[in-house]
PDB file of C-alpha atoms in Angstrom:
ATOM      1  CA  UNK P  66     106.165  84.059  64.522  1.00  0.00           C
ATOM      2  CA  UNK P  67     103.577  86.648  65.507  1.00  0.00           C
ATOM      3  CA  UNK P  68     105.256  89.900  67.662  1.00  0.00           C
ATOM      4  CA  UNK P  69     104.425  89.588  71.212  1.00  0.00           C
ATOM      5  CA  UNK P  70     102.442  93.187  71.131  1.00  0.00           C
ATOM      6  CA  UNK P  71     100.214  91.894  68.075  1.00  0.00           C
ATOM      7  CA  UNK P  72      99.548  88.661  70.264  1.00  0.00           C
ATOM      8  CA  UNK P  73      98.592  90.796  73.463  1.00  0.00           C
ATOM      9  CA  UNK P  74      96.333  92.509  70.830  1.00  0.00           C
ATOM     10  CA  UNK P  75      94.850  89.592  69.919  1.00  0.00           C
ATOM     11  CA  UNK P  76      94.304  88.091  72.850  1.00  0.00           C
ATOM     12  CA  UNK P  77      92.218  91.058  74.479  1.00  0.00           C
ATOM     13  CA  UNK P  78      89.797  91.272  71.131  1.00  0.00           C
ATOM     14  CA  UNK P  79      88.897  88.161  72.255  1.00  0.00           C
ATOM     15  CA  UNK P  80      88.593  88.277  75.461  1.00  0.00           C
ATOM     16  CA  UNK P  81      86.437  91.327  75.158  1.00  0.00           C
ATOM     17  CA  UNK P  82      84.651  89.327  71.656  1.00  0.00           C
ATOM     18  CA  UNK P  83      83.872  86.499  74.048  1.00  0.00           C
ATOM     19  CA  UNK P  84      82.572  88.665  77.186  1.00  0.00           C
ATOM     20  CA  UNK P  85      79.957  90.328  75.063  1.00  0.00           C
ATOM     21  CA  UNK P  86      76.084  88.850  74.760  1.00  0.00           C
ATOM     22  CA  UNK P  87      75.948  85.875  72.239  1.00  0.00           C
ATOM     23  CA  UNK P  88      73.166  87.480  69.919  1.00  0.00           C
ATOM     24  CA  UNK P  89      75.689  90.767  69.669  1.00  0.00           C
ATOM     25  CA  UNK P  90      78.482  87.570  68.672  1.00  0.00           C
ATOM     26  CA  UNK P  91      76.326  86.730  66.070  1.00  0.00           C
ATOM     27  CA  UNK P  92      75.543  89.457  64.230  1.00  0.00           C
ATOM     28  CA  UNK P  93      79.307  91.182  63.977  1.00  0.00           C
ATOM     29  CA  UNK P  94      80.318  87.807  62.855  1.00  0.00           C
ATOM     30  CA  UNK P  95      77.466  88.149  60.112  1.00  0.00           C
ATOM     31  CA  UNK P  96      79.081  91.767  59.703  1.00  0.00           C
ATOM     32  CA  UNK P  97      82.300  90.160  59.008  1.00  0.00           C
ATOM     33  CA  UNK P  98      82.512  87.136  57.069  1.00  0.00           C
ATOM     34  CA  UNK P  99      81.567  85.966  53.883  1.00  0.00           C
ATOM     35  CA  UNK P 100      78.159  85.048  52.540  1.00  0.00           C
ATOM     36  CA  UNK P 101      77.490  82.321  50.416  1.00  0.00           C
ATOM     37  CA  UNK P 102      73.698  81.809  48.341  1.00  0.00           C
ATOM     38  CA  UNK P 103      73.461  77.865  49.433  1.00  0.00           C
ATOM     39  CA  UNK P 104      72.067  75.628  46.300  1.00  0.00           C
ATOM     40  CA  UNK P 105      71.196  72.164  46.633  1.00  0.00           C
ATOM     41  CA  UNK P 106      71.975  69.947  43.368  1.00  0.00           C
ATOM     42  CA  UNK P 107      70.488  66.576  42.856  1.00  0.00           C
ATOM     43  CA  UNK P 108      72.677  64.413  40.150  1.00  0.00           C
ATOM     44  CA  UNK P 109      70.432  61.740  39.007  1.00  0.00           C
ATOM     45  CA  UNK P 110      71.545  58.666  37.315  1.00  0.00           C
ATOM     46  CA  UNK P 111      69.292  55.870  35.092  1.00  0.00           C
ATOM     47  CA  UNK P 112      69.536  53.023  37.287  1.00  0.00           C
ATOM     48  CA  UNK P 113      68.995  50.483  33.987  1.00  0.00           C
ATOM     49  CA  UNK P 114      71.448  52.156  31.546  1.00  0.00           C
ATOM     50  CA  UNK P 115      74.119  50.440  30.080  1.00  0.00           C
ATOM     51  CA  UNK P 116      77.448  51.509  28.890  1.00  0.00           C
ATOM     52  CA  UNK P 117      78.463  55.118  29.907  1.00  0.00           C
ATOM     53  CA  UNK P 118      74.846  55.618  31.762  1.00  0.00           C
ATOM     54  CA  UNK P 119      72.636  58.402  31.450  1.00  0.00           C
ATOM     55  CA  UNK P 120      71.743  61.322  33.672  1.00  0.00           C
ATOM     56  CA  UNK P 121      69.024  63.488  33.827  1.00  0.00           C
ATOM     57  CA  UNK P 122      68.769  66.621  32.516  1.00  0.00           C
ATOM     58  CA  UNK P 123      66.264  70.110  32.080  1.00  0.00           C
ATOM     59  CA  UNK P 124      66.256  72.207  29.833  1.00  0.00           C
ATOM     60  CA  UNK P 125      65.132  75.632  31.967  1.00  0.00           C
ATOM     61  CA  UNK P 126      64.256  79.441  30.455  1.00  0.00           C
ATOM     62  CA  UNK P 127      65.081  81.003  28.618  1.00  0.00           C
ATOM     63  CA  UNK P 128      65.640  77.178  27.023  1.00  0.00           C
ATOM     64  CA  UNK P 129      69.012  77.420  25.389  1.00  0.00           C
ATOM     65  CA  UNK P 130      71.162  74.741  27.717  1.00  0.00           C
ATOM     66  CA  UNK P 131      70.363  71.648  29.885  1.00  0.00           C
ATOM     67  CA  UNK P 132      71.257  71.820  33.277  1.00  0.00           C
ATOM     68  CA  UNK P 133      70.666  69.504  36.873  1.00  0.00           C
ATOM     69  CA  UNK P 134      67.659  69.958  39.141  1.00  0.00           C
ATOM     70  CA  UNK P 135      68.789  72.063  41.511  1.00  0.00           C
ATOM     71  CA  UNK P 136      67.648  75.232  43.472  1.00  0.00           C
ATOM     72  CA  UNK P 137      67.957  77.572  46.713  1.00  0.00           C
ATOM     73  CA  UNK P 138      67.801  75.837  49.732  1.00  0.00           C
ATOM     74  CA  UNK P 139      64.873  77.955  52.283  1.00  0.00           C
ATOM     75  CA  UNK P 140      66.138  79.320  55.390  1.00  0.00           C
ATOM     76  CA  UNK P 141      67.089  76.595  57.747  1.00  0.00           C
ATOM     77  CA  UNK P 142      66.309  73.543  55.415  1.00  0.00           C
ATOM     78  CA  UNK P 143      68.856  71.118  55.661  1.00  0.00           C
ATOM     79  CA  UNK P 144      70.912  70.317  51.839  1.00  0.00           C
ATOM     80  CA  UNK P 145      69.222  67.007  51.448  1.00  0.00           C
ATOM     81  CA  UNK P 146      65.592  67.929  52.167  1.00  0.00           C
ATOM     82  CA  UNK P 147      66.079  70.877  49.688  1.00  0.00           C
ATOM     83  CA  UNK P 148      67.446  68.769  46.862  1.00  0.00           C
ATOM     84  CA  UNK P 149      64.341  65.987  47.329  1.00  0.00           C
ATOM     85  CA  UNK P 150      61.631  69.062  47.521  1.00  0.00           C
ATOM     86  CA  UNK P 151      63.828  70.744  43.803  1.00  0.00           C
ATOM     87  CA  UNK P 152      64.298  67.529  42.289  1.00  0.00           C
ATOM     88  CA  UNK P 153      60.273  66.987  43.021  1.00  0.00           C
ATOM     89  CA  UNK P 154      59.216  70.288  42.116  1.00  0.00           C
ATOM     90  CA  UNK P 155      61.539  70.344  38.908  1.00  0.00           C
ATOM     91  CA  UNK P 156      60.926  66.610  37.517  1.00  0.00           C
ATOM     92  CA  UNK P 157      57.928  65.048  39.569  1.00  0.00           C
ATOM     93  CA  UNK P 158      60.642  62.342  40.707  1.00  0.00           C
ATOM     94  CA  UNK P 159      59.532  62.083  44.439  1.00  0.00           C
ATOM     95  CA  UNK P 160      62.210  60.780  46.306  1.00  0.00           C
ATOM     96  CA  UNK P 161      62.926  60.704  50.454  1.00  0.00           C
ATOM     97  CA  UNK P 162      65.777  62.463  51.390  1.00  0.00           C
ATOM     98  CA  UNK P 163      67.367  59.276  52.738  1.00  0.00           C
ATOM     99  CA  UNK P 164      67.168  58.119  49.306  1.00  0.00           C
ATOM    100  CA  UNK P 165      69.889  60.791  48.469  1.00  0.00           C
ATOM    101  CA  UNK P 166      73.871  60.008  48.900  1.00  0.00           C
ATOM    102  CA  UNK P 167      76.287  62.884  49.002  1.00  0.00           C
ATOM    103  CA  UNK P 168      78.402  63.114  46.356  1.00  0.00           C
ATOM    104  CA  UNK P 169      82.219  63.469  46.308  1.00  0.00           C
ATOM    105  CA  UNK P 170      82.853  66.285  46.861  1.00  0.00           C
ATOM    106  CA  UNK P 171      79.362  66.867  48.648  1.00  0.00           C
ATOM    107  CA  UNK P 172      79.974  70.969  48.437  1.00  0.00           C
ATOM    108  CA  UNK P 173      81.630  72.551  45.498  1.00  0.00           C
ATOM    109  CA  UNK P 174      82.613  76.332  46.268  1.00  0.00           C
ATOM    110  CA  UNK P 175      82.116  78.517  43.304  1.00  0.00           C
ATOM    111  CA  UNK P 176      84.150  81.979  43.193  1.00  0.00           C
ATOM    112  CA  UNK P 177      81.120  83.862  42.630  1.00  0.00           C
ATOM    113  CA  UNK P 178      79.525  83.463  46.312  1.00  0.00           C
ATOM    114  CA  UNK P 179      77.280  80.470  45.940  1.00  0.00           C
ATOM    115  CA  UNK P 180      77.717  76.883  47.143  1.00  0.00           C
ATOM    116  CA  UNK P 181      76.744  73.543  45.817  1.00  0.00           C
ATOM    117  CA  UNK P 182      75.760  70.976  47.718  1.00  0.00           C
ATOM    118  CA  UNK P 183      75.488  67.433  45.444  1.00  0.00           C
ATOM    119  CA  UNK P 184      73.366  64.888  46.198  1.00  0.00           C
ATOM    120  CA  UNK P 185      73.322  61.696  43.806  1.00  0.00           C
ATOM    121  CA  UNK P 186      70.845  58.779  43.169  1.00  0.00           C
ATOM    122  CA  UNK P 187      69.376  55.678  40.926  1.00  0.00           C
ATOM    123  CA  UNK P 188      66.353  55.322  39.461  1.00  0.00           C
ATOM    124  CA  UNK P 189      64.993  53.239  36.698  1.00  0.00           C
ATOM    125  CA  UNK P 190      64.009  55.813  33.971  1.00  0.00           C
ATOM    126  CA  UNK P 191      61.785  53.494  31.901  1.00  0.00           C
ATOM    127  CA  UNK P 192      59.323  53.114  35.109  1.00  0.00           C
ATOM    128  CA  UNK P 193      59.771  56.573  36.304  1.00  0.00           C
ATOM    129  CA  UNK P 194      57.215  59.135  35.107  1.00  0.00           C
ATOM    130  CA  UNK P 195      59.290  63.220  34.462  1.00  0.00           C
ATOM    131  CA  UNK P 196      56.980  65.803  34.935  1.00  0.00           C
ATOM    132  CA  UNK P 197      57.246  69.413  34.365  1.00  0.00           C
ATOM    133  CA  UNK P 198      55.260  72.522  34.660  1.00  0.00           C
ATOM    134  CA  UNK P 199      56.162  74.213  31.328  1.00  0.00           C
ATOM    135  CA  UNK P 200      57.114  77.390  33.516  1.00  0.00           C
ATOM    136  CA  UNK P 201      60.646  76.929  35.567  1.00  0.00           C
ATOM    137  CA  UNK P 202      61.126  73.875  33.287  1.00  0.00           C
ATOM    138  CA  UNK P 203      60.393  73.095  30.094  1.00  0.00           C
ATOM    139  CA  UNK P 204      61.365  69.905  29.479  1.00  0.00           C
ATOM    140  CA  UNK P 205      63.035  67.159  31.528  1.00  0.00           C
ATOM    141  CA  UNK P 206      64.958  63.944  29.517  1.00  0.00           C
ATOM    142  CA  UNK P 207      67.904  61.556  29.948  1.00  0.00           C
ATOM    143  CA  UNK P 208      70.981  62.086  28.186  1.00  0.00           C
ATOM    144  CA  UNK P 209      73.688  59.330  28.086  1.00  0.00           C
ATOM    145  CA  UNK P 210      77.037  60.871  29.680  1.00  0.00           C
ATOM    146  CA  UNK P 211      78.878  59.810  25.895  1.00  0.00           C
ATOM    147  CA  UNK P 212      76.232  61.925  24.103  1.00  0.00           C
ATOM    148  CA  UNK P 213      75.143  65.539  26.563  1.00  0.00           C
ATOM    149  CA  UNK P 214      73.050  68.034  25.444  1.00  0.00           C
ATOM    150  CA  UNK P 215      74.891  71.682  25.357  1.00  0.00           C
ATOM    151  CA  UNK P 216      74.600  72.394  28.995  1.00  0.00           C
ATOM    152  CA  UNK P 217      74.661  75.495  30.841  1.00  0.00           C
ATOM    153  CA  UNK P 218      78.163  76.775  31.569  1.00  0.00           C
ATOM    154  CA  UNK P 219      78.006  76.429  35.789  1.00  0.00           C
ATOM    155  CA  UNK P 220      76.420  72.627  34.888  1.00  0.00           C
ATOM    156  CA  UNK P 221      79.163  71.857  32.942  1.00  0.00           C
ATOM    157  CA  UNK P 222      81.477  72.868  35.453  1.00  0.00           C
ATOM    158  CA  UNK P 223      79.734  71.106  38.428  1.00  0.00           C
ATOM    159  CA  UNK P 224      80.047  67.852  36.166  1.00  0.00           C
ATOM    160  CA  UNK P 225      83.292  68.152  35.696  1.00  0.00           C
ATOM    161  CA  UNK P 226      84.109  67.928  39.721  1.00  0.00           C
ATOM    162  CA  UNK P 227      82.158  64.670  39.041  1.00  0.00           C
ATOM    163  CA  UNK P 228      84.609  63.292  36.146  1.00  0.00           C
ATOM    164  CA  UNK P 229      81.163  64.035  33.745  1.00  0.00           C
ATOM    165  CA  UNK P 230      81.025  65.910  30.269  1.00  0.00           C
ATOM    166  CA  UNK P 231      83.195  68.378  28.869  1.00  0.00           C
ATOM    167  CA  UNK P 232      84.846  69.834  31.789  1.00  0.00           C
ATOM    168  CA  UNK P 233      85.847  66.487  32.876  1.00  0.00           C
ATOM    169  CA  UNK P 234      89.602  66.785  32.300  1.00  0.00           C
ATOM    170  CA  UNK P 235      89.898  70.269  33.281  1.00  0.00           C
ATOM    171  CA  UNK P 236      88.070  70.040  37.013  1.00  0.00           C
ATOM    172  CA  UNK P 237      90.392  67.733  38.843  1.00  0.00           C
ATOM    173  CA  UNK P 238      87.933  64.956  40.749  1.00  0.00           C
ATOM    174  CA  UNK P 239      87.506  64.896  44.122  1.00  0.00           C
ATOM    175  CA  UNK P 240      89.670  62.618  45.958  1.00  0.00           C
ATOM    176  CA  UNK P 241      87.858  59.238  47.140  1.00  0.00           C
ATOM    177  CA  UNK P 242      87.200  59.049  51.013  1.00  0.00           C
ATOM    178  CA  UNK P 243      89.626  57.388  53.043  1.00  0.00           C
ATOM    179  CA  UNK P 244      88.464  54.023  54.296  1.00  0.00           C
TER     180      UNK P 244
END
């Protein structure tokens, strides 16, 4: 139970919060809470595989792990339009952003200060053309999910929110959705 004085308290912070001009609001809420660095991740499956499936992967500088197409989203670009215009810019797969499903979980919080936001989708990988630009990526292949690549430490992490790779067992999955 919270002491009567400390609820008084409490009560006139707000009131005097709430009486001041929204843009003030704003920025002494931006004084105050957290920030977050929002990525948007696109996890892209082979559509024809068999068996486990494949995913694709890119191998980025300085060239020593494989990791997701992913990148910052720009200021006041919503998740999904960011993770078509990365997964574009990173493997010439041009997708719209409807095309794109949230994963589950569709944000993973990382301790550092950044936030994932996980987008999945199918295509066929024998019609679809990978292109890179030899600078921010040097090389974009599928890799079936029995048989990754040594991927970058925060990849393998991600995947294993996903139930993928070798932090599988060790991130507990995300619940399914209630119907």
């Amino acid at each position: 139970m919270i002491p009567r004085a400390r609820a008084t308290g409490r009560a006139l912070g707000y009131q005097i919060f709430y009486r001041l001009p929204v843009p003030l609001r704003r920025r002494l809420v931006r004084l105050a809470v957290p920030k977050y660095i929002v990525g948007a991740v696109t996890l892209v499956r082979d559509a024809e595989a068999g068996g486990a499936g494949r995913i694709l992967l890119l191998r980025q500088p300085p060239g020593h792990s494989w990791t997701l197409p992913a990148g910052l989203l720009q200021r006041g670009e919503a998740p999904v339009v960011g993770a078509a215009r990365e997964l574009y810019e990173e493997s010439g797969i041009r997708l719209a952003p409807e095309r794109l499903r949230p994963a589950v979980p569709n944000a993973v919080v990382h301790a550092k200060g950044w936030v994932d936001v996980v987008f999945e989708t199918e295509v066929p990988a024998s019609s679809t053309e990978l292109t890179v630009d030899g600078a921010e990526v040097f090389e974009a292949a599928w890799h079936p999910l029995d048989d990754l690549p040594r991927m970058s430490r925060a990849t393998a992490n991600l995947l294993g929110h996903y139930g993928i790779g070798p932090r599988a067992g060790e991130v507990p999955p995300a619940a399914p959705p209630a119907a």
